[in-house]
Amino acid sequence: MTTQRLTFKEMCAKFEVTPRTLRYYEYIELLAPEREGRSRFYGPREVARMTLIMRGRRFGLKLEQLRQWLLIYEKEGSEAQMAAFVEMADEQLKSLYEQRDQLAEAIEELEDLRAETANSLK
């Protein structure tokens, strides 16, 4: 049974990231591809990690948070990792709710100011 491996270029295309981004993720030890000479190959483990990284980035999590979270699996297993995720998600949800409230306030203020300005032109 052969495992599917992606080249560096295929990995960039699959996740729609730049080569610089992928190299950076390797540099900060989020990913550890297999190396054969100068070539890099990404197996199922790295593809799964990248999927989690991209999802975490979409939710606004910091790369260091993601790196620490991924390390939990290696050191303590999936149950500890899931518990850490719940805590991390709770913190991020709180932050996102606060941002949403601030945006709603800014939108309302801008709408009021726009309406005042438009009325003064009449």
Rosetta silent file (secondary structure, phi, psi, omega in degrees, C-alpha in Angstrom):
SEQUENCE: MTTQRLTFKEMCAKFEVTPRTLRYYEYIELLAPEREGRSRFYGPREVARMTLIMRGRRFGLKLEQLRQWLLIYEKEGSEAQMAAFVEMADEQLKSLYEQRDQLAEAIEELEDLRAETANSLK
SCORE:     score description
SCORE:     0.000 S_00000001
   1 L     0.000  121.528  179.204    0.000    0.000    0.000 S_00000001
   2 L   -96.820  142.736  178.007    1.552    3.293   -1.058 S_00000001
   3 L   -94.938  143.033  179.562    0.765    6.491    0.743 S_00000001
   4 L   -70.190  127.587  176.117   -0.107    9.576   -1.234 S_00000001
   5 L  -122.996  137.995  178.306    2.649   12.178   -1.075 S_00000001
   6 E  -104.197  143.923  173.907    2.410   15.709   -2.377 S_00000001
   7 E   -77.158  171.766  177.599    5.297   17.709   -3.742 S_00000001
   8 H   -56.343  -47.989 -178.267    6.037   21.206   -2.475 S_00000001
   9 H   -63.892  -41.625  179.404    4.275   22.725   -5.486 S_00000001
  10 H   -65.301  -37.880  179.288    1.236   20.436   -5.107 S_00000001
  11 H   -65.085  -43.569  177.042    0.968   21.303   -1.418 S_00000001
  12 H   -59.263  -45.153 -178.549    1.003   25.028   -2.216 S_00000001
  13 H   -66.463  -43.863 -177.536   -1.694   24.548   -4.848 S_00000001
  14 H   -59.421  -40.506 -176.324   -3.877   22.307   -2.674 S_00000001
  15 H  -103.678    4.849  178.236   -4.006   24.820    0.178 S_00000001
  16 L    52.362   50.604  176.193   -3.714   27.967   -1.944 S_00000001
  17 L  -121.534  159.465  178.439   -0.669   29.253   -0.077 S_00000001
  18 L   -80.689  157.374  174.776    2.521   30.805   -1.352 S_00000001
  19 H   -55.509  -37.132  178.905    5.819   28.926   -1.280 S_00000001
  20 H   -60.824  -42.221  178.484    7.002   31.477    1.264 S_00000001
  21 H   -62.147  -47.365 -178.775    4.093   30.610    3.580 S_00000001
  22 H   -62.409  -43.083  177.257    4.747   26.896    3.322 S_00000001
  23 H   -62.298  -39.506  179.139    8.462   27.369    4.006 S_00000001
  24 H   -64.228  -42.533  178.120    7.622   29.551    7.002 S_00000001
  25 H   -60.710  -35.201  175.174    5.297   26.892    8.435 S_00000001
  26 H   -68.643  -44.263 -177.966    8.187   24.451    8.156 S_00000001
  27 H   -58.783  -41.092 -179.733   10.590   26.934    9.743 S_00000001
  28 L   -89.872   12.380  172.020    8.360   27.394   12.809 S_00000001
  29 L    66.416   32.051  170.144    7.903   23.621   12.991 S_00000001
  30 L   -80.533  -31.473 -179.684    4.236   23.414   12.138 S_00000001
  31 L  -127.868  149.238  177.222    5.120   21.029    9.306 S_00000001
  32 L  -139.545   82.207 -178.292    7.929   18.519    8.854 S_00000001
  33 L   -70.283  159.798  172.511    7.944   17.159    5.292 S_00000001
  34 E   -73.456  146.248  178.498   10.027   14.209    4.186 S_00000001
  35 E  -121.378  135.821  174.036   13.133   15.265    2.312 S_00000001
  36 E  -131.083  100.519 -172.761   14.797   13.506   -0.551 S_00000001
  37 L    67.215 -126.118  178.253   17.760   15.567   -1.641 S_00000001
  38 L   -93.250   -4.588 -177.872   16.428   19.074   -2.118 S_00000001
  39 E   -85.441  148.071  176.293   12.847   17.881   -2.698 S_00000001
  40 E  -115.612  141.424  176.567   10.139   17.967   -0.044 S_00000001
  41 E  -132.257  137.468 -175.967    7.240   15.541    0.129 S_00000001
  42 E  -112.694  118.681  179.377    4.135   15.860    2.256 S_00000001
  43 L   -90.749 -172.644 -178.041    2.357   12.720    3.415 S_00000001
  44 H   -57.698  -36.756  179.867   -1.089   12.298    4.957 S_00000001
  45 H   -62.115  -45.856 -178.002    0.098   13.514    8.385 S_00000001
  46 H   -70.173  -35.718  176.855    1.363   16.801    6.979 S_00000001
  47 H   -64.376  -43.276  178.426   -1.735   17.279    4.828 S_00000001
  48 H   -63.227  -43.076  178.425   -3.937   16.746    7.912 S_00000001
  49 H   -62.155  -41.814 -179.514   -1.834   19.197    9.934 S_00000001
  50 H   -65.393  -37.576  176.588   -2.045   21.773    7.155 S_00000001
  51 H   -59.884  -45.105  179.079   -5.825   21.360    7.037 S_00000001
  52 H   -66.017  -39.526  178.900   -5.981   22.086   10.773 S_00000001
  53 H   -62.151  -47.441 -178.386   -3.596   25.036   10.416 S_00000001
  54 H   -64.643  -38.847  178.000   -5.659   26.597    7.639 S_00000001
  55 H   -64.642  -45.059  178.867   -8.875   26.090    9.596 S_00000001
  56 H   -61.434  -40.489  178.111   -7.304   27.645   12.681 S_00000001
  57 H   -63.964  -38.786  178.875   -6.074   30.621   10.664 S_00000001
  58 H   -62.709  -31.906  179.482   -9.579   31.122    9.261 S_00000001
  59 L   -85.445   -1.567  176.738  -10.865   31.291   12.848 S_00000001
  60 L    88.945   13.592  179.163   -8.206   33.878   13.717 S_00000001
  61 L   -75.733  148.300  179.272   -5.957   31.689   15.834 S_00000001
  62 L   -79.957  150.461 -178.800   -2.299   32.625   16.086 S_00000001
  63 H   -59.247  -38.743  179.655    0.327   30.340   14.583 S_00000001
  64 H   -65.666  -37.139  175.126    2.022   29.827   17.951 S_00000001
  65 H   -60.288  -44.851 -179.352   -1.305   28.737   19.463 S_00000001
  66 H   -64.847  -40.568  179.734   -1.696   26.244   16.640 S_00000001
  67 H   -62.248  -46.895  178.667    1.864   24.978   17.033 S_00000001
  68 H   -62.844  -40.180 -179.655    1.381   24.400   20.762 S_00000001
  69 H   -64.604  -42.177  178.446   -1.977   22.750   20.140 S_00000001
  70 H   -65.894  -33.066  177.858   -0.508   20.364   17.559 S_00000001
  71 H   -66.618  -31.046  179.962    2.278   19.452   20.003 S_00000001
  72 H   -57.735  -41.072  179.923   -0.296   18.414   22.606 S_00000001
  73 H   -59.766  -45.530 -178.092   -1.379   15.533   20.368 S_00000001
  74 H   -65.820  -35.503 -175.147    2.179   14.244   20.081 S_00000001
  75 H   -91.718  -35.567 -171.095    2.874   14.515   23.821 S_00000001
  76 H  -124.358  -10.623  178.079   -0.483   13.806   25.470 S_00000001
  77 L    97.943  178.051 -171.904   -2.816   12.303   22.880 S_00000001
  78 H   -72.574  -33.118 -179.140   -6.072   13.251   21.244 S_00000001
  79 H   -65.055  -44.259  177.452   -8.220   13.657   24.368 S_00000001
  80 H   -63.810  -37.894  179.617   -5.863   16.279   25.823 S_00000001
  81 H   -65.791  -41.658  179.371   -5.711   17.950   22.419 S_00000001
  82 H   -65.442  -40.215  177.786   -9.502   18.100   22.175 S_00000001
  83 H   -62.736  -41.721  178.133   -9.761   19.571   25.696 S_00000001
  84 H   -64.627  -36.351  178.872   -7.176   22.208   24.744 S_00000001
  85 H   -63.827  -43.286 -179.653   -9.155   22.948   21.584 S_00000001
  86 H   -59.510  -44.044  178.978  -12.348   23.585   23.551 S_00000001
  87 H   -64.137  -44.474  179.882  -10.488   26.060   25.774 S_00000001
  88 H   -63.758  -42.462 -179.852   -8.829   27.733   22.787 S_00000001
  89 H   -64.834  -40.680  178.333  -12.157   27.932   20.919 S_00000001
  90 H   -60.092  -44.868  179.228  -13.886   29.487   23.933 S_00000001
  91 H   -63.140  -43.334 -178.315  -11.232   32.207   24.136 S_00000001
  92 H   -69.014  -38.344  177.251  -11.384   32.882   20.403 S_00000001
  93 H   -61.239  -42.987  177.977  -15.184   32.982   20.384 S_00000001
  94 H   -58.505  -45.538  179.749  -15.122   35.570   23.163 S_00000001
  95 H   -63.311  -43.762  179.931  -12.677   37.660   21.139 S_00000001
  96 H   -65.285  -39.079  177.044  -14.730   37.339   17.944 S_00000001
  97 H   -62.618  -41.026  177.899  -17.940   38.331   19.737 S_00000001
  98 H   -63.065  -43.218  178.096  -16.188   41.426   21.093 S_00000001
  99 H   -61.873  -41.622  179.042  -14.936   42.303   17.607 S_00000001
 100 H   -61.191  -43.256  179.218  -18.436   41.850   16.198 S_00000001
 101 H   -64.179  -40.700  178.206  -19.870   44.199   18.810 S_00000001
 102 H   -64.697  -40.252  177.633  -17.183   46.803   18.076 S_00000001
 103 H   -64.395  -43.318  179.737  -17.885   46.534   14.341 S_00000001
 104 H   -60.925  -41.014  178.929  -21.630   46.922   14.874 S_00000001
 105 H   -65.425  -43.582  179.648  -20.986   50.045   16.956 S_00000001
 106 H   -64.995  -39.695  178.416  -18.621   51.505   14.339 S_00000001
 107 H   -63.147  -46.056 -179.513  -21.117   50.782   11.536 S_00000001
 108 H   -62.299  -43.257  179.742  -23.930   52.459   13.417 S_00000001
 109 H   -63.596  -42.870  179.460  -21.771   55.492   14.182 S_00000001
 110 H   -66.325  -40.397  177.663  -20.626   55.787   10.558 S_00000001
 111 H   -61.206  -43.061  178.932  -24.205   55.455    9.265 S_00000001
 112 H   -62.846  -45.439 -179.301  -25.342   58.240   11.615 S_00000001
 113 H   -64.547  -40.160  178.384  -22.459   60.509   10.592 S_00000001
 114 H   -62.849  -45.196 -179.246  -23.100   59.806    6.911 S_00000001
 115 H   -63.067  -42.803  177.873  -26.809   60.597    7.302 S_00000001
 116 H   -59.661  -46.104 -178.183  -26.031   63.862    9.139 S_00000001
 117 H   -65.276  -42.926  179.122  -23.564   64.884    6.441 S_00000001
 118 H   -63.376  -40.016  179.052  -25.960   63.974    3.608 S_00000001
 119 H   -66.311  -33.620 -179.716  -28.770   65.978    5.277 S_00000001
 120 H   -71.679  -17.218  178.522  -26.546   69.025    5.635 S_00000001
 121 L   -80.995  -16.988 -176.270  -26.004   69.001    1.855 S_00000001
 122 L   -81.229    0.000    0.000  -29.742   69.439    1.145 S_00000001
